[in-house]
Short mmCIF file of C-alpha atoms in Angstrom, two decimals:
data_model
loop_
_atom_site.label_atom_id
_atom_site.label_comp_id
_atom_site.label_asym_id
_atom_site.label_seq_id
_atom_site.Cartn_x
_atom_site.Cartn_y
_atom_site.Cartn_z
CA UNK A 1 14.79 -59.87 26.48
CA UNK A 2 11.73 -58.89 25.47
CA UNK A 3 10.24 -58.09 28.58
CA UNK A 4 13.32 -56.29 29.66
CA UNK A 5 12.77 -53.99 26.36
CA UNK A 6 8.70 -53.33 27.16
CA UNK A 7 9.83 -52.56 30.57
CA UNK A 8 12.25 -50.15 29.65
CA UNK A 9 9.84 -48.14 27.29
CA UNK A 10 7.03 -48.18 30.32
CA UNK A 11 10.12 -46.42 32.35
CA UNK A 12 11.40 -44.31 29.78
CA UNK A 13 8.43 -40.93 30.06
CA UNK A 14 9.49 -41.53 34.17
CA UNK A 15 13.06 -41.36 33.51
CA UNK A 16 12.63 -38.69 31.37
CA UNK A 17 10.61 -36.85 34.18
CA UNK A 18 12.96 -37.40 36.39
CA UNK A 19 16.20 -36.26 34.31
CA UNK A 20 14.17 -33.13 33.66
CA UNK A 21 13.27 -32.74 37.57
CA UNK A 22 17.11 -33.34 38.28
CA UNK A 23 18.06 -30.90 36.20
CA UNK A 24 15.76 -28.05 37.30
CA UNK A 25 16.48 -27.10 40.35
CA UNK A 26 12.92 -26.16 42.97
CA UNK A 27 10.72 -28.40 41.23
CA UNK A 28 10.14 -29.75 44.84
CA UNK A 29 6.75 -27.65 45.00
CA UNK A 30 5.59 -28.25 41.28
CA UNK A 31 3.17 -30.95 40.96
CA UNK A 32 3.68 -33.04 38.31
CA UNK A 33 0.81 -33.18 35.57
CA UNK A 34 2.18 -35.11 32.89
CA UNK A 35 5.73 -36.37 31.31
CA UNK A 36 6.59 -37.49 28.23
CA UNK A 37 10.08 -38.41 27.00
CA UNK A 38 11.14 -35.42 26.25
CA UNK A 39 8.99 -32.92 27.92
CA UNK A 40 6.78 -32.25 31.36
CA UNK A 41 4.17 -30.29 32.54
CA UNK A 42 3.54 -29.14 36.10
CA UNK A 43 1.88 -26.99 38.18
CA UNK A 44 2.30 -24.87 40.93
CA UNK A 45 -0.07 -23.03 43.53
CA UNK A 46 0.95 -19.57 44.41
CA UNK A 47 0.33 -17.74 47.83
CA UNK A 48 -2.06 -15.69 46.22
CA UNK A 49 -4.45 -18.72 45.44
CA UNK A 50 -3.67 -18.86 42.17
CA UNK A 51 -1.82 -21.22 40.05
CA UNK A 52 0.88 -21.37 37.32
CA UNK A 53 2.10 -23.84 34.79
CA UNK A 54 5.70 -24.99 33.86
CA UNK A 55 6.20 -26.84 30.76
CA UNK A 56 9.88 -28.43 30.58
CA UNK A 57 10.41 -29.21 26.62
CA UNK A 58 14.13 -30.95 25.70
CA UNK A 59 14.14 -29.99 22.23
CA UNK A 60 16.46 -32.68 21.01
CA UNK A 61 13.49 -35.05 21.69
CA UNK A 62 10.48 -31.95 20.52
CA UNK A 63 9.55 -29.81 17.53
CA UNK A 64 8.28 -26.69 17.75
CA UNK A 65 5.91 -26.06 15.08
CA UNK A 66 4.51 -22.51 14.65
CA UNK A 67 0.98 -22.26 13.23
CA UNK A 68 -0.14 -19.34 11.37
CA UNK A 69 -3.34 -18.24 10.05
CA UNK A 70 -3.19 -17.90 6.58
CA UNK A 71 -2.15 -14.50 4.72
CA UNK A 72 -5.57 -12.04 3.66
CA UNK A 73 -3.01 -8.98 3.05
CA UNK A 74 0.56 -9.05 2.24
CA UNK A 75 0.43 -5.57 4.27
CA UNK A 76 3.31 -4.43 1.48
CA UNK A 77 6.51 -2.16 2.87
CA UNK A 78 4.53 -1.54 6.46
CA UNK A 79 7.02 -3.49 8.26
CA UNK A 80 8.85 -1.59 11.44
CA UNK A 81 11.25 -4.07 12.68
CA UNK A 82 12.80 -5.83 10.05
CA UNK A 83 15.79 -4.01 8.44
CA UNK A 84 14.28 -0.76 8.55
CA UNK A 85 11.14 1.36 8.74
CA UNK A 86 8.85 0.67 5.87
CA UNK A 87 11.67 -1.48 4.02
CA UNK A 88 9.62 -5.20 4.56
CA UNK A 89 6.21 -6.48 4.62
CA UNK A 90 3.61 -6.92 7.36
CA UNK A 91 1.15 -9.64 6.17
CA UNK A 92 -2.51 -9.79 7.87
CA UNK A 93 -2.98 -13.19 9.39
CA UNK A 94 -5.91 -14.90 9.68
CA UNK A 95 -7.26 -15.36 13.46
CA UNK A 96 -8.15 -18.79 13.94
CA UNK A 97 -10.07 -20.26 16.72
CA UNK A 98 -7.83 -22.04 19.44
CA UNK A 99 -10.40 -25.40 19.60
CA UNK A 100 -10.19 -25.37 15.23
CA UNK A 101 -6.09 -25.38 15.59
CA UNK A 102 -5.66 -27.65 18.33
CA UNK A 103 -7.61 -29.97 16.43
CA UNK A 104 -6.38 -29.25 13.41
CA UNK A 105 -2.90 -30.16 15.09
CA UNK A 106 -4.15 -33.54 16.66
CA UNK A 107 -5.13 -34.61 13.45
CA UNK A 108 -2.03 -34.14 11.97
CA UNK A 109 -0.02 -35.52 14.63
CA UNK A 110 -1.95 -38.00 16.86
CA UNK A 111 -0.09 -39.03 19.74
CA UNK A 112 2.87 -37.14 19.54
CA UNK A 113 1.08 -33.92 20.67
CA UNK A 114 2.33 -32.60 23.70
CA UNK A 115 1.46 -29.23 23.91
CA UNK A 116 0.17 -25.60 22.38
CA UNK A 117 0.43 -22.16 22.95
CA UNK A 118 -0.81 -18.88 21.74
CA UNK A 119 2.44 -16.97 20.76
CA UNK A 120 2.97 -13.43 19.09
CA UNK A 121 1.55 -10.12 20.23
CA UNK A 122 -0.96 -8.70 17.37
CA UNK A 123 -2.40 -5.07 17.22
CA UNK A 124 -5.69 -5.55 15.22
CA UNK A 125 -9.05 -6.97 15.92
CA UNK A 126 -11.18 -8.09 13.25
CA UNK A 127 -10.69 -10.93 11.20
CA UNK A 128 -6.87 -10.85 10.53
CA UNK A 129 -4.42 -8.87 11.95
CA UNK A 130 -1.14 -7.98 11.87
CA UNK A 131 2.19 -9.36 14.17
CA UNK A 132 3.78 -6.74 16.47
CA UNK A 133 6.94 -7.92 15.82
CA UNK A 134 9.03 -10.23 13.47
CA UNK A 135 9.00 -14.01 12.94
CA UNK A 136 10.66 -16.35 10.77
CA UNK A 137 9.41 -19.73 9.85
CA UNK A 138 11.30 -22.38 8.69
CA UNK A 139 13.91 -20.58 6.67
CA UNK A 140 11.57 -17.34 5.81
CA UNK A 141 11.05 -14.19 7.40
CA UNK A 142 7.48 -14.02 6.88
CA UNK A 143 6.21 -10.59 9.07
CA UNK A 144 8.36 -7.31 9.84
CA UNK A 145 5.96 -5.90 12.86
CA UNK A 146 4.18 -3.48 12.92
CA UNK A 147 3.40 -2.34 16.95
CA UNK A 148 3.69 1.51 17.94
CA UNK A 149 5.05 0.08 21.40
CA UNK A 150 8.91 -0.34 19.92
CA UNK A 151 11.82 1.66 18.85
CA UNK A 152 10.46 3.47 16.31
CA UNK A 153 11.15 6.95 15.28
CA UNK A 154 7.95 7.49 16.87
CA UNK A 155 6.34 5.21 19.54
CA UNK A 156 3.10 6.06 21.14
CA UNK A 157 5.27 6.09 24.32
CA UNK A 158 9.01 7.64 24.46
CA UNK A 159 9.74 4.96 27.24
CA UNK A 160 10.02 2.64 23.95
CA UNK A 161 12.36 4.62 21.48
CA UNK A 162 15.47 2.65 22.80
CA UNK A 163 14.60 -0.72 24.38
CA UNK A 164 16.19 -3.50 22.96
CA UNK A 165 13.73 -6.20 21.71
CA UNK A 166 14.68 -9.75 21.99
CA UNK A 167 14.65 -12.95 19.63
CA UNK A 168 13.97 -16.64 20.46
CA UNK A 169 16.27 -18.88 18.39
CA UNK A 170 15.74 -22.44 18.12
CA UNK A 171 16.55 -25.76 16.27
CA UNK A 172 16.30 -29.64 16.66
CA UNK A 173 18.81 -29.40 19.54
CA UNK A 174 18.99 -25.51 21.73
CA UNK A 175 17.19 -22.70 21.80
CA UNK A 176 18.90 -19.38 22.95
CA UNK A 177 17.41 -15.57 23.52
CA UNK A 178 19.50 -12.64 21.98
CA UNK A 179 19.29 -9.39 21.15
CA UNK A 180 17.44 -8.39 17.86
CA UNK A 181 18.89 -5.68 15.79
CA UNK A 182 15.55 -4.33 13.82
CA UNK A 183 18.42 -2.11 11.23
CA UNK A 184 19.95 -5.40 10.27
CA UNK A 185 17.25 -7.79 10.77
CA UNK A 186 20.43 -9.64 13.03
CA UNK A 187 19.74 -12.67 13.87
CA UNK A 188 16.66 -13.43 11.80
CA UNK A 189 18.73 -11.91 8.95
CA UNK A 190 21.31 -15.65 9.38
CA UNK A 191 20.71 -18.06 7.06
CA UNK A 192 21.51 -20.69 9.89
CA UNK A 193 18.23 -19.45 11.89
CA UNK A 194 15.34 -20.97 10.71
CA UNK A 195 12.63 -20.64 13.39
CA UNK A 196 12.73 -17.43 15.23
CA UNK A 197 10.59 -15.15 17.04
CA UNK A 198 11.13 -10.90 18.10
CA UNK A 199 9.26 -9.85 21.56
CA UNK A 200 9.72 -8.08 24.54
CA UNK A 201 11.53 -8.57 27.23
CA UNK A 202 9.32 -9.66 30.19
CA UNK A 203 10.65 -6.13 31.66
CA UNK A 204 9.80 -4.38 28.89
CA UNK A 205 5.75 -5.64 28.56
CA UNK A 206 3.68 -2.25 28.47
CA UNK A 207 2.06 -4.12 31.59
CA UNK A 208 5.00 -3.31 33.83
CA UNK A 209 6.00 -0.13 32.03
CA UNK A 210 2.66 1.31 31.63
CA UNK A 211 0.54 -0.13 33.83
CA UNK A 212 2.46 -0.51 36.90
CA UNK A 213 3.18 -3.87 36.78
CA UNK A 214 -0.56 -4.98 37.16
CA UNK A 215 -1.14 -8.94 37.68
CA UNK A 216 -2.77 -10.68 35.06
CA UNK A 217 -2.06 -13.96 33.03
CA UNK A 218 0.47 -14.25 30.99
CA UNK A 219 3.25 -16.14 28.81
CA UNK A 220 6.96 -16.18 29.85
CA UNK A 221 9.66 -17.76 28.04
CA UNK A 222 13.48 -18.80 29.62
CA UNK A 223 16.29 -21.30 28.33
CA UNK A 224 18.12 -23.13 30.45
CA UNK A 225 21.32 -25.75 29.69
CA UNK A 226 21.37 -29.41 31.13
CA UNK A 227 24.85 -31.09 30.76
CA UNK A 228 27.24 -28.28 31.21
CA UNK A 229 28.15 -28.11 27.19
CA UNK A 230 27.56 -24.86 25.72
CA UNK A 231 23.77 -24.27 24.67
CA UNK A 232 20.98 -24.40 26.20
CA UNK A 233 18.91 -27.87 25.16
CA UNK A 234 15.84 -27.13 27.72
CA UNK A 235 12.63 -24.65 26.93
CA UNK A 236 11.08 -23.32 30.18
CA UNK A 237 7.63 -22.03 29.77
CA UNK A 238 5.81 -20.50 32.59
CA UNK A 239 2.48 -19.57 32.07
CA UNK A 240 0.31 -17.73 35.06
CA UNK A 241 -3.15 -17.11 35.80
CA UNK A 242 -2.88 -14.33 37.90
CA UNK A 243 0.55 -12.86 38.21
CA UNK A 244 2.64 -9.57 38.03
CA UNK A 245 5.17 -10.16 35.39
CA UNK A 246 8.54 -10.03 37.87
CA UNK A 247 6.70 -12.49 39.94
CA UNK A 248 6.09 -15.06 36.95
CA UNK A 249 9.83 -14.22 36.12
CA UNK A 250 11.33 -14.99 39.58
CA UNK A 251 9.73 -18.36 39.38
CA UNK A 252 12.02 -19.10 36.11
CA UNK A 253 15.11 -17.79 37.71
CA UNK A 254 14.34 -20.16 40.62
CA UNK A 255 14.34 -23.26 38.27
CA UNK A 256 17.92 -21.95 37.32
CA UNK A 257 17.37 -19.72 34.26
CA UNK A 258 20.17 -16.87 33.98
CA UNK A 259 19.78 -15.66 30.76
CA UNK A 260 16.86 -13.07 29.36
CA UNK A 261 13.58 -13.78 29.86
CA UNK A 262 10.73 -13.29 27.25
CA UNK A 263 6.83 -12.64 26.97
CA UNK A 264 4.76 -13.64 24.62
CA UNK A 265 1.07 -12.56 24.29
CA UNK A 266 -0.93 -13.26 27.51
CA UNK A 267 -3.56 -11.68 29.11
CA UNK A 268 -6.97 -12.44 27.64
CA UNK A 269 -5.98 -14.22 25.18
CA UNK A 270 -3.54 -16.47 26.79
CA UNK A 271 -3.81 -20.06 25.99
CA UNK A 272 -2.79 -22.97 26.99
CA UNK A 273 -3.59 -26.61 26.27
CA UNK A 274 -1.91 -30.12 27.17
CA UNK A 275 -2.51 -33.61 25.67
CA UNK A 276 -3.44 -35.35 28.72
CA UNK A 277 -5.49 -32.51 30.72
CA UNK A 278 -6.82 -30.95 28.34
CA UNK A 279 -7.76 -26.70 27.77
CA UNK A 280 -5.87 -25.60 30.86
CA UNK A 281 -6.21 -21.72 30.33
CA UNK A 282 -8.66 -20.64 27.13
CA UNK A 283 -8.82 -17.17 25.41
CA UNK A 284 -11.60 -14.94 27.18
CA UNK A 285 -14.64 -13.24 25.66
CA UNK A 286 -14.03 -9.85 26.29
CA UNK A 287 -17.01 -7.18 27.88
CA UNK A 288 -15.28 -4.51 25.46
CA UNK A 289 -17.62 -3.91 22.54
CA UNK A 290 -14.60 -2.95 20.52
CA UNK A 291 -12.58 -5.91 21.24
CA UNK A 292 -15.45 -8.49 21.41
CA UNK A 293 -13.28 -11.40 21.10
CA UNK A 294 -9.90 -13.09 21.86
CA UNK A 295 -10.72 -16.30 20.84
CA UNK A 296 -9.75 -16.06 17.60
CA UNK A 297 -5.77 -15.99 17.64
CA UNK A 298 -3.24 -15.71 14.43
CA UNK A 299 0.08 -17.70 16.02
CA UNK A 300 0.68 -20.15 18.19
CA UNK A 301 3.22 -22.82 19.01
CA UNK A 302 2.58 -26.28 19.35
CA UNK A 303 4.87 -29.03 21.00
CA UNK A 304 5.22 -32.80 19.71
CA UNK A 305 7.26 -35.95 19.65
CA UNK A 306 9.96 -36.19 16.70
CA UNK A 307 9.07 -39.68 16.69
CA UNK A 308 7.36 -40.82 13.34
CA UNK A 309 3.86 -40.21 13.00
CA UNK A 310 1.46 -42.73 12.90
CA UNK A 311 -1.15 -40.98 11.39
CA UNK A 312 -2.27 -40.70 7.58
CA UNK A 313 -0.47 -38.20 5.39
CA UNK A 314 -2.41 -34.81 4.92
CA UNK A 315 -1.82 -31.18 3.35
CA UNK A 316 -4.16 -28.70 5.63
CA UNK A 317 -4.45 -25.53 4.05
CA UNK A 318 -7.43 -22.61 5.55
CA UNK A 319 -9.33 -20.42 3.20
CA UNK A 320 -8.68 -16.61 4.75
CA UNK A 321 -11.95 -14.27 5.00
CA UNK A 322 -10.66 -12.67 1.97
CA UNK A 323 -9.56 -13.85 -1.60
CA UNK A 324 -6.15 -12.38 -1.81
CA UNK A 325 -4.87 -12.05 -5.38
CA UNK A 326 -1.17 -12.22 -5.60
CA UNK A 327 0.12 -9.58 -7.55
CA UNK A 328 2.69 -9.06 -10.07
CA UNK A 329 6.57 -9.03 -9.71
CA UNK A 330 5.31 -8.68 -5.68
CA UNK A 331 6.19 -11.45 -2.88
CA UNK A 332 3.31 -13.55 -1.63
CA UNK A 333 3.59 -16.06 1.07
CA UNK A 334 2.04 -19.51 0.71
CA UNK A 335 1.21 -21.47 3.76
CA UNK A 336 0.19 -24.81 4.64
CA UNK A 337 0.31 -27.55 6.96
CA UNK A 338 1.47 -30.94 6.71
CA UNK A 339 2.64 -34.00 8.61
CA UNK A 340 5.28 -35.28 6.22
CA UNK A 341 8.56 -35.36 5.65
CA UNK A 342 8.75 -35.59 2.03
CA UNK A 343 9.12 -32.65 -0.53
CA UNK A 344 6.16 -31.20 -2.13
CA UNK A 345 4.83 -29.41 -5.56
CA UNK A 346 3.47 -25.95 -6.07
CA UNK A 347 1.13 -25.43 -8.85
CA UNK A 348 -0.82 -22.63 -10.16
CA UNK A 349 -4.35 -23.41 -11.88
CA UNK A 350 -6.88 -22.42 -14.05
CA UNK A 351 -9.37 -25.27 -13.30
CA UNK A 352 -7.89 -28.14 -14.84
CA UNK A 353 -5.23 -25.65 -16.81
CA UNK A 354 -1.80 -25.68 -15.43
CA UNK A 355 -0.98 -21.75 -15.31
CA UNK A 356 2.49 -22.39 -13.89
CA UNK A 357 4.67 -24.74 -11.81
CA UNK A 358 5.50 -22.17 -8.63
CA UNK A 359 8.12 -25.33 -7.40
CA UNK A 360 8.68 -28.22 -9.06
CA UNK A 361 9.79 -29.59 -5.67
CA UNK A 362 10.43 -27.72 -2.39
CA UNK A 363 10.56 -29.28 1.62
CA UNK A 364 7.29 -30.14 2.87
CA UNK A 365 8.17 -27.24 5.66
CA UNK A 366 4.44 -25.03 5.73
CA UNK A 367 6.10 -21.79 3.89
CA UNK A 368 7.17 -20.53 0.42
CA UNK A 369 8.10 -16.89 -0.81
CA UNK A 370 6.40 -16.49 -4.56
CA UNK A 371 6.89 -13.83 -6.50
CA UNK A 372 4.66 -14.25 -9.31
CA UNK A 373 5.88 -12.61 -12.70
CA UNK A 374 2.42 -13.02 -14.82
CA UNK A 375 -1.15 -11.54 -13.93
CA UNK A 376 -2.96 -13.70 -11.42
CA UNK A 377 -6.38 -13.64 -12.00
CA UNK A 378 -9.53 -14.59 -9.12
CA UNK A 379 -10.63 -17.96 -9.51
CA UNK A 380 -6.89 -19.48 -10.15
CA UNK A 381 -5.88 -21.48 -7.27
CA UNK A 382 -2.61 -22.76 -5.77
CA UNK A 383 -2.42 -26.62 -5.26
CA UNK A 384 0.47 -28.08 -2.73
CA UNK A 385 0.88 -31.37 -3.10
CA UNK A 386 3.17 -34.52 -2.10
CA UNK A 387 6.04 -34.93 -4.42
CA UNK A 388 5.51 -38.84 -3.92
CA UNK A 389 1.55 -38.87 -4.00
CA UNK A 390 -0.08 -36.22 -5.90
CA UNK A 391 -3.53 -37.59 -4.50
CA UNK A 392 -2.30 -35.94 -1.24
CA UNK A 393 -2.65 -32.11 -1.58
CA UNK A 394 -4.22 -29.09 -0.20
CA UNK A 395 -5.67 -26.10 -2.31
CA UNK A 396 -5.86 -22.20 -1.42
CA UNK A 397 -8.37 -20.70 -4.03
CA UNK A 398 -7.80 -17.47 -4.94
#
């Protein structure tokens, strides 16, 4: 019996491989880099001598984790897209280096990493910047965009006054791509959507509209159903190296995707890393004096086993550029990361003063909306720590 059972879990990441090759149709010319139960990575050479990448993830078997530099402005009613003009906040994120978070994520997870991306489009260079468009993490709408390429009153082109963005919905079973309503905030504005991201349509891209469809890398994002129930349990992921956008897209619709397909931010900054192979695409150092680097990134998504990690409990939290003092009766987001499933405590300090419990207990889930009602002053700090072990914790000094 025994040897039955080891034999089955040697066959299980090439039955999994299979199932997901069954299921896709055209797969036929994709060369198969790695599989996993639960999610595969091939590649394909184009005519033009270049090459994409198709990453299959079932997401009954994967998380999606979204990691997010931390927060060096609360950028305060400059949100565009989220219920309104100027009616949410825009938070500067910290650009992080890809190699730091994909490290960073191993650590945390071990074995169970799959995968990682760079996700949202940002607008600003320097040391943080802002998201174009709205995200929600794990329960919280934590940006509301800020790009001029949108329908805004006024966009710095009128081809962008009515498009309709889109949002990527997912949970620990489908994904599905919708319309996003930027009055209502619809569907980030649902309490049952907990991980969400706004972005273009890949026909929508200033690269097509504005510059005539040039090739170039880039990130595109389909959904695609498996058993014939309703939802779709598979996330396609096609990622090119050189590329015009409707020819990245007609490689998703010939795996069988029928619904809308998304970008995400490509070009030079498009990233894209596997467990097994290693950096496939990095972030490029740019010639531009004004935009000297891409390598620095503020969101990305990374892809891992659900199974339990074998690895030893940890709360990771990055000190932004700048000291950001929370401010009174005013929302602040507090981020971390963790590899946990346990609840944790938020504390404010004065060195070894307790200034105030923020949560007594809260889901060990990376995100928490305070809104402080006492003067914060610098030099406090914020402690997260394990509701079980308070000798594992993280601090953000402030």
């Amino acid at each position: 019996m025994k040897v039955v059972f080891h034999l089955f879990l040697f066959l299980l990441p090439i039955l999994s491989s299979f199932w997901i090759a069954q299921t896709c149709n055209s797969l036929s010319s994709y060369q198969p880099l790695q599989s996993i139960d639960g999610a595969a990575l091939y590649k394909k050479e184009l005519t033009n001598g270049n090459e994409a990448y198709l990453q299959v993830i079932n997401l009954g078997k994967m998380h999606i984790d979204q990691i997010i530099g931390e927060v060096d402005n609360m950028g305060l009613n400059e949100g565009k897209y989220y219920q309104g003009e100027g009616k949410y906040y825009s938070p500067f994120f910290q650009r992080k280096l890809f190699s730091k978070v994909v490290n960073e994520y191993k650590e945390l997870y071990a074995n169970n990493v799959f995968s990682m991306i760079n996700c949202s489009f940002f607008e600003q260079y320097k040391s943080s910047t802002q998201l174009s468009f709205p995200i929600k993490l794990n329960g919280v709408v934590i940006s509301g965009g800020t790009s001029p390429y949108g329908p805004i009153k006024e966009p710095k082109d009128k081809y962008y006054s009515n498009i309709r963005l889109k949002a990527l919905v997912w949970d620990n079973k489908q994904a599905y791509i919708t319309d996003y309503n930027q009055v209502s905030g619809a569907p980030l504005n649902q309490n049952a959507v907990k991980n969400a991201i706004v972005t273009y349509r890949y026909s929508d891209h200033p690269a097509k509209v504005l510059a005539q469809n040039q090739a170039n890398k880039y990130q595109l994002i389909g959904t695609l159903d498996k058993d014939g129930v309703k939802g779709d349990e598979l996330l396609l992921i096609m990622t090119v190296k050189q590329a015009t956008l409707d020819e990245a897209a007609d490689l998703l619709r010939k795996l069988g995707v029928k619904g809308d397909i998304i970008t995400v931010d490509g070009g030079t900054s498009t990233y894209l890393f596997n467990s097994q192979n290693g950096n496939i695409i990095v972030p490029q150092q740019s010639s531009l004096q004004e935009n000297p680097t891409f390598r620095n990134l503020p969101h990305y998504l990374g892809f891992r086993k659900k199974t339990k990690n074998q690895v030893t409990p940890k709360i990771s939290i990055s000190q932004p550029v700048a000291k950001v003092l929370p401010k009174k009766d005013q929302p602040y987001l507090i981020l971390w990361r963790d590899n946990f499933d346990g609840d944790v405590s938020i504390k404010l300090y004065d060195g070894d003063k307790l200034i105030q419990n923020i949560s007594s207990r809260t889901a060990s889930d990376g995100v928490y909306e305070w809104t402080p009602h006492i003067s914060v002053k610098e030099g406090y700090f914020i402690r997260i720590s394990s509701w079980k072990d308070r000798n594992i914790f993280g601090q953000l000094q402030l």
